Structure formats: structure tokens, C-alpha cells
XYZ file of C-alpha atoms in Angstrom:
611
model
C 90.015 295.179 -113.158
C 90.753 291.532 -113.915
C 87.565 290.390 -112.179
C 85.346 292.575 -114.381
C 87.033 291.289 -117.542
C 86.454 287.672 -116.501
C 82.783 288.299 -115.729
C 82.361 289.984 -119.080
C 83.920 287.027 -120.877
C 81.634 284.598 -119.108
C 78.596 286.676 -119.862
C 79.482 286.780 -123.520
C 79.685 282.999 -123.671
C 76.778 282.110 -121.430
C 74.384 284.958 -122.374
C 71.324 284.385 -124.581
C 71.428 286.688 -127.671
C 68.346 287.884 -129.582
C 69.023 285.573 -132.496
C 67.619 282.692 -130.485
C 64.146 284.274 -130.144
C 62.838 283.179 -133.611
C 63.742 279.574 -132.698
C 61.540 279.825 -129.615
C 58.616 281.137 -131.666
C 58.959 278.281 -134.147
C 58.810 275.761 -131.289
C 55.654 277.355 -130.011
C 54.045 276.981 -133.491
C 54.855 273.212 -133.570
C 53.865 271.909 -130.145
C 54.363 268.256 -130.960
C 57.912 268.814 -132.082
C 58.478 271.086 -129.057
C 57.264 268.437 -126.590
C 59.268 265.738 -128.284
C 62.501 267.713 -128.000
C 61.756 269.325 -124.586
C 64.570 268.771 -121.980
C 62.650 267.690 -118.907
C 65.866 267.350 -116.856
C 66.815 270.989 -117.350
C 63.253 271.969 -116.570
C 63.219 269.974 -113.299
C 66.631 271.324 -112.264
C 65.640 274.877 -113.193
C 68.264 275.158 -115.918
C 67.560 277.177 -118.959
C 68.417 275.445 -122.197
C 71.873 276.420 -123.415
C 73.555 275.501 -126.591
C 75.931 272.580 -125.960
C 78.705 274.148 -128.014
C 78.534 277.329 -126.017
C 78.421 275.337 -122.786
C 81.656 273.533 -123.714
C 83.324 276.860 -124.518
C 82.216 278.158 -121.124
C 83.701 275.160 -119.297
C 87.044 275.549 -121.134
C 87.159 279.223 -120.197
C 86.529 278.492 -116.523
C 89.209 275.762 -116.467
C 91.762 278.128 -118.017
C 91.130 281.106 -115.777
C 90.042 279.827 -112.358
C 91.674 277.537 -109.744
C 90.044 275.107 -107.359
C 90.541 276.820 -104.003
C 90.903 273.780 -101.786
C 92.063 274.388 -98.211
C 94.767 271.692 -98.095
C 96.461 272.260 -101.441
C 99.383 274.560 -102.134
C 99.215 276.676 -105.249
C 101.280 279.427 -106.785
C 100.304 283.068 -106.824
C 101.688 286.308 -108.221
C 102.298 289.435 -106.167
C 100.246 292.166 -107.825
C 100.486 294.806 -105.122
C 102.321 295.493 -101.840
C 100.880 297.742 -99.135
C 102.361 298.816 -95.821
C 101.033 295.699 -94.106
C 100.024 293.155 -96.735
C 100.888 291.637 -100.054
C 98.064 291.239 -102.608
C 98.322 287.899 -104.398
C 96.591 286.811 -107.571
C 95.892 283.061 -107.630
C 93.428 283.169 -110.578
C 90.450 282.953 -108.247
C 87.314 285.107 -108.365
C 89.119 287.558 -106.076
C 92.678 288.329 -105.037
C 94.093 287.085 -101.761
C 95.868 288.880 -98.928
C 99.007 287.765 -97.020
C 100.570 289.682 -94.118
C 104.070 290.949 -94.848
C 105.178 289.334 -91.571
C 105.211 286.040 -93.440
C 107.830 287.404 -95.823
C 110.359 288.567 -93.219
C 112.812 286.009 -94.509
C 112.536 287.661 -97.949
C 112.915 291.444 -97.539
C 113.377 291.802 -101.323
C 109.812 290.731 -102.136
C 108.418 292.780 -105.066
C 105.453 292.981 -107.433
C 105.568 290.233 -110.020
C 107.254 287.652 -107.730
C 105.717 284.217 -107.761
C 105.111 282.666 -104.292
C 103.549 279.525 -102.850
C 100.305 280.037 -100.952
C 97.647 278.058 -99.113
C 93.986 279.083 -98.801
C 93.661 280.068 -95.130
C 90.169 281.668 -95.162
C 88.051 281.634 -98.364
C 86.117 284.711 -97.368
C 86.475 286.806 -94.278
C 83.839 289.183 -92.927
C 84.511 291.595 -95.805
C 84.444 288.835 -98.419
C 88.196 288.916 -98.796
C 90.243 285.753 -99.682
C 92.885 285.182 -96.950
C 96.015 283.263 -97.973
C 98.998 281.908 -96.001
C 102.506 281.818 -97.365
C 103.959 280.454 -94.084
C 101.680 277.400 -94.055
C 102.418 276.777 -97.717
C 106.154 276.898 -97.010
C 105.741 274.352 -94.185
C 103.796 271.938 -96.378
C 106.255 272.348 -99.233
C 109.152 271.977 -96.787
C 107.833 268.651 -95.488
C 107.350 267.461 -99.051
C 110.939 268.388 -99.829
C 112.240 266.789 -96.618
C 110.370 263.552 -97.297
C 111.622 263.492 -100.866
C 115.197 264.151 -99.724
C 114.957 261.329 -97.192
C 113.384 258.847 -99.604
C 115.766 259.610 -102.471
C 118.889 260.232 -100.355
C 119.296 263.776 -101.670
C 121.728 266.306 -100.241
C 120.096 269.401 -98.706
C 121.427 272.738 -97.508
C 120.764 273.802 -93.944
C 121.516 276.775 -91.727
C 122.911 276.008 -88.263
C 120.783 278.192 -86.003
C 121.998 277.406 -82.515
C 123.498 274.858 -80.164
C 121.288 272.581 -78.047
C 121.764 269.684 -75.661
C 123.540 266.907 -77.504
C 123.911 268.707 -80.823
C 122.717 271.585 -83.002
C 119.441 272.990 -84.416
C 119.486 273.304 -88.219
C 116.981 275.137 -90.453
C 116.175 272.917 -93.438
C 113.524 274.281 -95.858
C 112.161 276.306 -92.928
C 111.864 273.245 -90.669
C 113.957 272.994 -87.499
C 115.921 269.739 -87.695
C 118.199 268.181 -85.089
C 121.869 267.559 -85.842
C 123.366 265.206 -83.182
C 126.878 266.044 -82.040
C 128.086 262.656 -83.233
C 126.804 263.426 -86.756
C 128.611 266.722 -87.273
C 131.906 265.238 -88.376
C 133.831 261.978 -88.415
C 136.199 263.326 -85.797
C 135.174 264.348 -82.267
C 134.004 267.956 -82.040
C 135.468 269.999 -79.213
C 133.986 273.415 -80.165
C 130.310 273.235 -81.150
C 129.915 277.011 -81.219
C 132.244 277.232 -84.226
C 129.436 275.771 -86.391
C 126.680 278.204 -85.339
C 125.695 280.537 -88.181
C 127.130 278.327 -90.925
C 125.275 276.961 -93.945
C 126.265 273.343 -94.554
C 125.230 270.343 -96.584
C 123.297 267.591 -94.836
C 121.590 264.304 -95.429
C 118.151 263.596 -93.917
C 118.679 260.365 -91.964
C 115.477 260.070 -89.937
C 111.923 261.464 -89.905
C 109.405 260.955 -87.135
C 106.074 261.817 -88.763
C 104.114 261.418 -85.536
C 106.119 264.033 -83.637
C 107.236 265.974 -86.722
C 110.919 265.480 -85.898
C 113.712 265.512 -88.464
C 117.277 264.314 -87.876
C 120.044 265.300 -90.279
C 123.690 264.308 -90.585
C 126.737 265.971 -92.058
C 128.953 263.058 -91.113
C 127.007 260.693 -93.387
C 128.060 262.716 -96.441
C 131.762 262.227 -95.833
C 131.749 258.713 -94.382
C 131.389 257.058 -97.762
C 134.339 258.986 -99.169
C 136.358 258.241 -96.039
C 135.668 254.518 -96.293
C 137.047 254.531 -99.820
C 140.057 256.509 -98.618
C 140.557 254.042 -95.777
C 140.591 251.057 -98.105
C 143.020 252.802 -100.410
C 145.347 253.805 -97.562
C 145.188 250.423 -95.782
C 145.954 248.707 -99.075
C 149.287 250.525 -99.122
C 150.238 249.765 -95.496
C 152.985 247.389 -94.414
C 153.897 246.087 -90.970
C 156.850 247.979 -89.568
C 156.113 251.036 -91.705
C 156.648 254.362 -89.919
C 154.079 257.099 -90.562
C 153.369 260.559 -89.234
C 149.996 261.139 -87.619
C 148.037 263.541 -85.467
C 146.566 262.695 -82.073
C 142.822 262.734 -82.661
C 141.400 261.357 -79.419
C 142.728 260.177 -76.068
C 140.975 257.506 -74.006
C 141.861 255.592 -70.865
C 142.866 252.556 -72.919
C 144.825 254.238 -75.712
C 145.279 256.981 -78.302
C 143.578 257.356 -81.705
C 145.871 258.803 -84.364
C 144.725 260.301 -87.689
C 147.030 259.011 -90.424
C 145.551 261.274 -93.083
C 142.059 259.927 -93.656
C 142.254 256.747 -91.620
C 142.552 256.268 -87.854
C 144.862 253.943 -85.975
C 144.960 252.995 -82.298
C 147.997 253.028 -80.037
C 147.113 250.852 -77.059
C 148.283 252.213 -73.711
C 150.792 249.347 -73.416
C 152.384 250.392 -76.731
C 152.903 254.031 -75.759
C 155.882 253.652 -73.447
C 158.230 250.969 -72.192
C 157.512 252.289 -68.703
C 154.218 251.787 -66.888
C 151.805 254.707 -67.219
C 148.425 255.321 -65.607
C 146.868 257.305 -68.467
C 147.903 258.060 -72.072
C 147.778 261.819 -71.442
C 151.030 261.383 -69.514
C 152.715 260.740 -72.881
C 150.732 262.597 -75.577
C 148.296 265.473 -75.978
C 145.511 266.321 -78.439
C 146.529 267.534 -81.931
C 150.126 266.509 -81.285
C 151.993 265.275 -84.348
C 154.107 262.174 -83.851
C 155.694 259.284 -85.690
C 154.171 255.840 -85.186
C 154.963 252.361 -86.437
C 152.435 249.963 -88.004
C 152.178 246.883 -85.757
C 149.221 245.201 -87.433
C 146.166 245.999 -89.565
C 142.948 244.386 -90.755
C 141.897 245.381 -94.255
C 138.401 243.927 -93.862
C 137.619 245.790 -90.648
C 139.802 248.802 -91.492
C 141.555 248.556 -88.131
C 145.141 249.632 -87.670
C 147.231 248.840 -84.596
C 150.013 251.346 -83.997
C 152.995 251.544 -81.686
C 155.018 254.434 -80.303
C 157.438 252.781 -77.903
C 158.646 250.432 -80.646
C 160.443 253.378 -82.263
C 162.918 253.451 -79.376
C 165.347 250.763 -78.211
C 164.020 248.307 -75.625
C 165.238 249.401 -72.167
C 166.484 245.899 -71.371
C 168.852 246.148 -74.329
C 170.214 249.399 -72.922
C 170.590 248.002 -69.387
C 174.103 248.176 -67.941
C 175.939 245.059 -69.070
C 177.980 244.994 -65.832
C 174.861 244.646 -63.664
C 174.842 241.213 -61.994
C 173.269 239.142 -59.230
C 174.128 240.489 -55.791
C 174.410 244.117 -56.909
C 172.396 246.786 -55.151
C 169.976 248.891 -57.189
C 167.629 251.753 -56.455
C 164.204 252.185 -57.963
C 160.646 253.452 -57.585
C 157.657 251.319 -56.599
C 155.291 251.370 -59.605
C 152.837 248.542 -58.850
C 151.862 246.733 -55.652
C 150.159 243.354 -55.487
C 149.430 241.068 -52.533
C 152.344 238.857 -53.493
C 154.908 241.642 -53.934
C 155.898 244.955 -55.498
C 157.323 245.892 -58.905
C 160.277 248.267 -58.799
C 161.374 250.291 -61.836
C 165.161 250.265 -61.606
C 165.560 251.964 -65.011
C 163.098 253.374 -67.543
C 161.114 250.377 -68.746
C 163.061 247.866 -66.611
C 161.239 246.434 -63.614
C 162.099 243.909 -60.963
C 159.795 242.042 -58.587
C 160.296 242.034 -54.838
C 158.291 239.108 -53.530
C 156.713 239.683 -50.135
C 158.851 236.882 -48.720
C 161.948 238.907 -49.709
C 160.796 242.043 -47.902
C 161.376 240.773 -44.370
C 163.249 237.984 -42.593
C 160.017 237.184 -40.820
C 158.513 233.829 -41.755
C 155.112 235.273 -40.976
C 154.058 236.572 -44.408
C 152.128 239.818 -44.735
C 150.878 241.952 -47.624
C 153.413 243.953 -49.628
C 151.468 247.090 -48.705
C 152.663 246.627 -45.112
C 156.189 247.377 -46.312
C 156.059 249.777 -49.306
C 153.749 252.200 -51.127
C 153.480 253.192 -54.785
C 155.967 255.970 -55.496
C 158.403 254.980 -52.729
C 162.094 255.053 -53.583
C 163.640 251.808 -52.337
C 167.001 250.079 -52.417
C 167.184 246.367 -53.119
C 169.559 243.586 -54.021
C 169.393 241.656 -57.299
C 168.539 238.024 -56.553
C 167.963 236.753 -60.112
C 168.631 238.350 -63.513
C 167.464 236.906 -66.842
C 168.264 239.260 -69.720
C 166.859 236.919 -72.341
C 163.414 236.643 -70.723
C 163.740 240.193 -69.364
C 163.001 239.234 -65.776
C 164.581 240.349 -62.535
C 163.820 239.491 -58.904
C 164.927 241.695 -56.037
C 165.128 241.508 -52.270
C 165.064 244.082 -49.487
C 165.698 241.887 -46.467
C 169.112 240.916 -47.843
C 170.333 244.441 -47.059
C 170.030 243.715 -43.311
C 171.759 240.923 -41.345
C 169.919 237.639 -41.059
C 168.691 237.543 -37.442
C 169.066 233.744 -37.426
C 172.846 233.947 -37.773
C 173.323 234.457 -34.014
C 170.037 232.933 -32.879
C 171.651 230.495 -30.432
C 173.281 233.276 -28.474
C 170.284 235.608 -28.521
C 167.585 233.032 -27.828
C 169.037 229.991 -26.058
C 166.727 227.264 -24.776
C 165.286 228.272 -21.418
C 165.719 232.019 -21.951
C 162.761 234.310 -21.257
C 161.543 237.027 -23.641
C 158.564 239.220 -24.482
C 157.007 238.983 -27.926
C 153.985 240.226 -29.883
C 151.142 237.918 -30.928
C 151.060 237.980 -34.755
C 148.788 235.147 -35.792
C 146.569 232.287 -34.629
C 146.215 228.716 -35.793
C 143.956 226.013 -34.438
C 146.912 224.450 -32.654
C 148.759 227.492 -31.326
C 149.948 231.091 -31.441
C 152.749 232.692 -33.499
C 154.714 235.224 -31.478
C 157.263 237.620 -33.029
C 160.296 238.181 -30.812
C 161.870 240.624 -33.276
C 161.698 241.367 -37.009
C 162.399 238.042 -38.670
C 162.204 235.886 -35.527
C 158.870 234.150 -34.981
C 158.113 231.335 -32.576
C 155.164 229.017 -32.033
C 153.414 228.454 -28.709
C 151.371 225.257 -28.821
C 147.931 225.573 -27.297
C 148.938 223.163 -24.543
C 151.759 225.524 -23.500
C 149.547 228.556 -22.964
C 148.198 227.769 -19.493
C 148.799 225.255 -16.680
C 145.219 225.221 -15.542
C 142.846 226.502 -18.269
C 141.412 224.152 -20.863
C 141.737 226.186 -24.069
C 139.920 225.141 -27.251
C 141.256 227.998 -29.406
C 144.083 230.512 -28.781
C 141.693 233.440 -29.253
C 140.125 232.475 -25.903
C 143.420 233.254 -24.211
C 144.980 236.222 -26.060
C 144.517 238.648 -28.979
C 146.571 239.520 -32.051
C 148.886 242.419 -31.147
C 149.065 241.539 -27.439
C 152.438 241.295 -25.711
C 153.158 237.885 -24.239
C 155.952 236.607 -21.999
C 157.497 233.418 -23.328
C 160.234 230.885 -22.633
C 162.278 229.255 -25.408
C 161.535 225.521 -25.234
C 163.191 224.257 -28.432
C 165.410 225.756 -31.146
C 165.896 224.392 -34.674
C 168.504 226.555 -36.426
C 168.469 224.706 -39.741
C 164.690 224.600 -39.915
C 164.530 228.187 -38.606
C 161.943 227.161 -36.014
C 161.422 228.259 -32.433
C 159.172 226.456 -29.969
C 157.979 228.745 -27.194
C 155.926 228.379 -24.063
C 153.950 230.860 -22.046
C 152.839 228.787 -19.095
C 156.495 227.975 -18.379
C 157.010 231.592 -17.300
C 155.117 230.645 -14.119
C 155.451 227.734 -11.744
C 153.038 224.890 -12.286
C 150.316 225.315 -9.644
C 149.491 221.638 -10.044
C 152.755 220.805 -8.337
C 151.350 222.468 -5.242
C 147.871 221.050 -5.789
C 149.314 217.537 -6.009
C 149.920 217.692 -2.233
C 147.003 219.923 -1.290
C 144.482 217.774 -3.114
C 146.115 214.419 -2.671
C 143.938 211.307 -2.629
C 142.192 211.008 0.743
C 142.199 214.724 1.585
C 138.878 216.263 2.566
C 137.547 219.636 1.374
C 134.321 221.569 1.804
C 132.620 223.157 -1.192
C 129.249 223.644 -2.888
C 127.895 221.749 -5.868
C 128.614 224.028 -8.832
C 126.622 222.258 -11.538
C 124.696 219.037 -12.056
C 126.019 217.354 -15.232
C 125.614 214.018 -17.002
C 126.538 211.119 -14.715
C 127.273 213.387 -11.768
C 128.150 216.931 -10.731
C 131.079 219.373 -10.634
C 132.589 221.143 -7.654
C 134.905 224.191 -7.853
C 137.439 223.993 -5.006
C 139.293 227.079 -6.314
C 139.821 228.920 -9.614
C 142.024 226.111 -10.943
C 140.626 222.933 -9.406
C 137.264 221.682 -10.604
C 136.464 218.185 -9.399
C 133.992 215.711 -10.839
C 131.630 213.888 -8.451
C 130.120 210.670 -9.927
C 126.383 210.135 -9.514
C 126.661 207.448 -6.841
C 129.088 209.605 -4.847
C 126.475 212.345 -4.442
C 124.435 210.230 -1.995
C 124.019 211.714 1.477
C 123.827 209.771 4.712
C 120.012 209.847 4.648
C 119.975 208.355 1.158
C 119.055 211.566 -0.701
C 121.268 213.215 -3.351
C 123.149 216.486 -3.145
C 121.613 219.271 -5.199
C 123.110 222.223 -7.101
C 124.312 224.928 -4.714
C 124.290 222.578 -1.680
C 127.478 222.703 0.432
C 129.033 219.495 1.735
C 132.331 217.767 2.506
C 134.117 215.901 -0.249
C 136.988 213.481 -0.201
C 139.462 213.306 -3.101
C 139.411 209.811 -4.599
C 141.534 210.546 -7.748
C 144.138 213.211 -8.620
C 145.938 213.184 -12.029
C 148.330 216.091 -12.525
C 149.202 215.206 -16.098
C 145.606 215.234 -17.358
C 144.430 217.741 -14.749
C 141.730 215.348 -13.579
C 140.295 215.439 -10.030
C 137.509 213.140 -8.801
C 135.797 213.675 -5.415
C 133.204 211.820 -3.316
C 130.747 212.884 -0.622
C 129.538 209.374 0.046
C 133.060 208.266 1.108
C 132.744 210.553 4.124
C 130.027 208.442 5.764
C 130.240 205.003 4.091
C 132.856 202.483 5.036
C 132.758 200.772 1.646
C 133.602 204.001 -0.104
C 136.351 204.729 2.423
C 137.939 201.397 1.557
C 137.991 202.470 -2.092
C 139.772 205.665 -1.124
C 142.417 203.744 0.816
C 143.064 201.473 -2.150
C 143.389 204.492 -4.406
C 145.891 206.036 -2.008
C 147.979 202.902 -1.978
C 147.893 202.684 -5.784
C 148.966 206.303 -6.114
C 151.906 205.771 -3.768
C 153.017 202.670 -5.692
C 152.756 204.516 -8.997
C 154.867 207.351 -7.649
C 157.562 204.929 -6.521
C 157.599 203.239 -9.898
C 157.910 206.584 -11.648
C 160.883 207.509 -9.494
C 162.523 204.172 -10.167
C 161.833 204.400 -13.857
C 163.340 207.853 -14.085
C 166.423 206.662 -12.233
C 166.824 203.690 -14.545
C 166.444 205.888 -17.564
C 169.059 208.269 -16.266
C 171.453 205.372 -15.653
C 170.917 204.029 -19.148
C 171.449 207.448 -20.672
C 174.644 207.926 -18.719
C 175.936 204.493 -19.796
C 175.139 205.345 -23.429
C 176.932 208.643 -23.084
C 180.002 206.977 -21.582
C 180.042 204.452 -24.382
C 179.872 207.188 -27.013
C 182.724 209.020 -25.337
C 184.830 205.822 -25.338
C 184.728 205.150 -21.614
C 184.661 201.623 -20.336
């Protein structure tokens, strides 16, 4: 065997032949010379003296025939025998090594004489056998190749093993590398399974040495060529040029079209003259279509395309006989708070402002009148073909309710309306669609002091009203609610006249006096000094006593009462004076009203030409 031959060669070089024996005898005869030339180092180390020339020959022989069997180095070996389970490998060591055939499954054609990479796994097992590993050697060599490919930018071949989350698993030099889905091709991939089982070229783009992860890319190999193609294609483009392309990708904001090596974008607004919600309403993937170049940027390799520009603008095809006042039908395509856009023809829209949806002056949202998709009829109010604008109206299709307002809602007439809105100063009541009137806060109640209309009624409530004023030109109605009932203060003016006496309890002690509720409408104020009782003490909250009215003002709904006037003469005198003053004031009011009536009549006669 090879081992026996090697041992024999070594023995021949290193062995001591009989020719050296006479030299030894001569040294023994000349002790001085022997001691002078004696090699004490070899003696101390236990090394027999060997001829230096032979020693050099021995070292050369060992270097030529034996390898340094280090554990972490890969070396090459030759298959010298194959058994049922193992492959016997010669690596020029003192003994042959053994590798399980399981490590050569990938190479079923392994045969005697093949050269393979191996790594020393176990130098000597229990039987003294050298155990090698081909699998470990392949891994080490694979990582060396991967690192070299990454550092030098080399192209490697890989086998796509399977699909995984976000990409594919690729076998590169026996290492499982990750191929992200975005790095498979320059165009979006819709069928990942079509790549499984294929051998492709890749570029190693990333290595994580800590976690032993490798990322490869096929896209990187073709991007450089594509960039050159893009520059060449873009350099030949012109605005207005019509090209054929293929729909590559569809997004919510537009469509990417492959123009034969370079992509262009059709924005959603350039797909159709009509409004669309999503580009897939117009195109589909892989569809071939003609597009026009709108703009391009050579530096950024961006191309803006248009599809609708290949057809005539709808406004140019609009009926020339269409004019203001004509009725048109259309579909509601967009709704905003201020109005709705109606498509009266493909790509031609008109705006119906919310104020043109109803005769009502009380504006509401356009959604209260129409919904997207509704078919509506409207009248053209304005038409500007040059600026491509059109305004429409719906309310114009129904009679204006204000045309016969004087006959339907004369001053003094009573009606029932619906509360539509509040303001700080009143309530808007709708009598019918298009007819709104305002009730001032002072005309809501005869007796209640109202700070805000919401204290009295709610939006949506029905309310009886009386028409107080009518302004046809200004399209304004003044309404009143309290006028639907008689003014209870007319009755109270007699019942609670100055000097009348009433019994009630102190309702509340307030600043400078107290209040007394005589009924649900009449609340009188009692000044502090008028709370004094006959014994000099003051009335307290909840205490019942007699009160005399010392002031009654119907216009301002003011009533002042006194308990002290019941038992003090001085206070009684004040009441009498107040009564006299009230009577005089009433007489003056009557006279004044009569004089005013006379003056008005005289003015009327003068205007009519009477003398």
C-alpha cells in the first residue's frame, strides 16, 4: 500500500547504514577530537546524530508527500475507493480518510479518481481512522465564494428552491440565500411560483456575517442595462409623440405603462375626460394602448403620459345650440358642502350651487337634496364655452313661491310653520319650501323673559305664527308667535292696577329686596324698605303677607309691590300719588294717539288732493 511505500522511503533516508560504524570507532580512538566535535544539544534532546545532508533530504520528502492536517483548513483529496456506505479519500496524510456517501447525494456520479474538497473532521477515531467532511468543506468554500462574489461584484448562478414570505429561497454554492420579491425583476411579479425550480443568475447584494444571512438580487443585473435603455429611449422622445405601451401596474393615483424598456405614468386625471374613482375603471393589467407624451425629465428618467388627450375634448363636442335657460339632464358625480357637480355629457360638468337647489333662503348642505349617482334635471344658468364652465339650477324648474306671496301670506294672517334655525335674536320658521320668516325673540311670548330662543322651542318643532310684516322685494317675512294669543297683560293691567291689594308669599330674597309670584305670569319686586312689617321686623322668604301694587308697567312688564304701604300712612300717600300719575299718563297717551291719528288723516287728505 501507499503507506508502506512512504515508510520505506523515510527509513531509507533516515536509517543509519553500516558504513558509518568505522567513523564511530575512529572517534573513540581520538577522545579529544570526539569531545570537541560532540553535539551536546542532540545529546540533551535525545537525538541521535544524523548527517545534515540526509536530514535535508528527509525534510524535502516529508514536505512533498504529507499535508498539514489542520482542523480549520480545506484541502483537496482524491477518491481512491467507494464502498456501500463511504468514500475513501487520499489527502496525502499518513492514512486515508473516510467520508459518508450521504455527503455526496448532490453528486450521484461520484467515482474513483474524482478530486473533492475535504475538511479534517476527526484526526483519529477509536479505530485510528482519519474522518473527513466534504459537507463542511463545501460550506467553507461556499462562504469564501460568496464573500468574493460580493466584494468583487461577480455574477453567480443560483437554484430557486422554494417560495417564502416576501420572496424566494435560492441555493447559491450550497448556501440558502434570500431573494426578496422586489429583487426578482424590474417589473412587479404576480406569480412567484413560476420561478421555483429555475436556475438563474444573481448578484450578492448583502451579507450578514453575524447571522450568516445572504441576500441576492436578479433585478440588480438588469437595472444597469435598463438605465442605459431608458436614457437612449428618453433621448428620442418628443412632447406630443404617440407611442404604444403595455399596462404594467395600476395604482389608486394612476397607471404605469411599459413603453418598451422605460416606464411612463398616466395620472388618474389624464385617463379620461370624465371623473373616475379608480384607474381600473378605464384600463386593465397587460392591456396594450396608445398614449401621448405630455412631458418628460431626462435627468430623472420620468415620463408623463396621457390617454384622454388622444380624444377630442368633450366641451368641443358639446351641442352648439345649447344655451342659457335650456333644461339638461345629468348624473351627480361629486357632492360638496357648497353644491353638486352634474355630468350633463361625457366629460362636461356643471355646478349646482346649494342656493340654486331650493327657493328657501335658509341654506342647507347639498347632501340634503341630492346623492352621488342621482339622475337630475336642471336649468342652465350660465354657460362659458371658452373657460369650460357651466352653472345649473334646480329650483328654477318650480314656480317661485314669492310670486304670489301677498295673496298667500298677507299681513295679519295666521299659519303653522316648522322651526328651522336659531339666532341670538330670533327664530327662523319655514312656512313652506322657499318661504322662511323670522320671529324676533321679543315676539315669542307675552310674559316670559327669554334670553335665547332655544329656551322656548326646538329645531323641527311646529309653531303657530302671525304675519307681522311683508317685504316682497327684500323677500323677507316678519312673524310673531305671541300674537296668536291675546296679551294677558291687557287683563293684568286692570287686575294689578296701582293701589290694588293682593296676598302672596315671599318667593325669594334678592339684592335690594325680594320677589313675589302673584301668578305664573306676574312676578313683582318688593324693595327692601317695603318689606318692613308693622312691628318693625322684615318679611322673610316663604312668609305670606298682603301687598299693595305701587307700580305697573305693561310695556316693560314691570310690577312693584309694597307690604309697608298696607300699615303706614306715608307709604299709602306714595301709592295715591302713583295712582294719580298713572291716570294722567293714560289720558296723555289717549290724547297723543288721537292727535297722531288726526295728523295722519290730514296728511293723507293732502296727498289725495283734498282741501
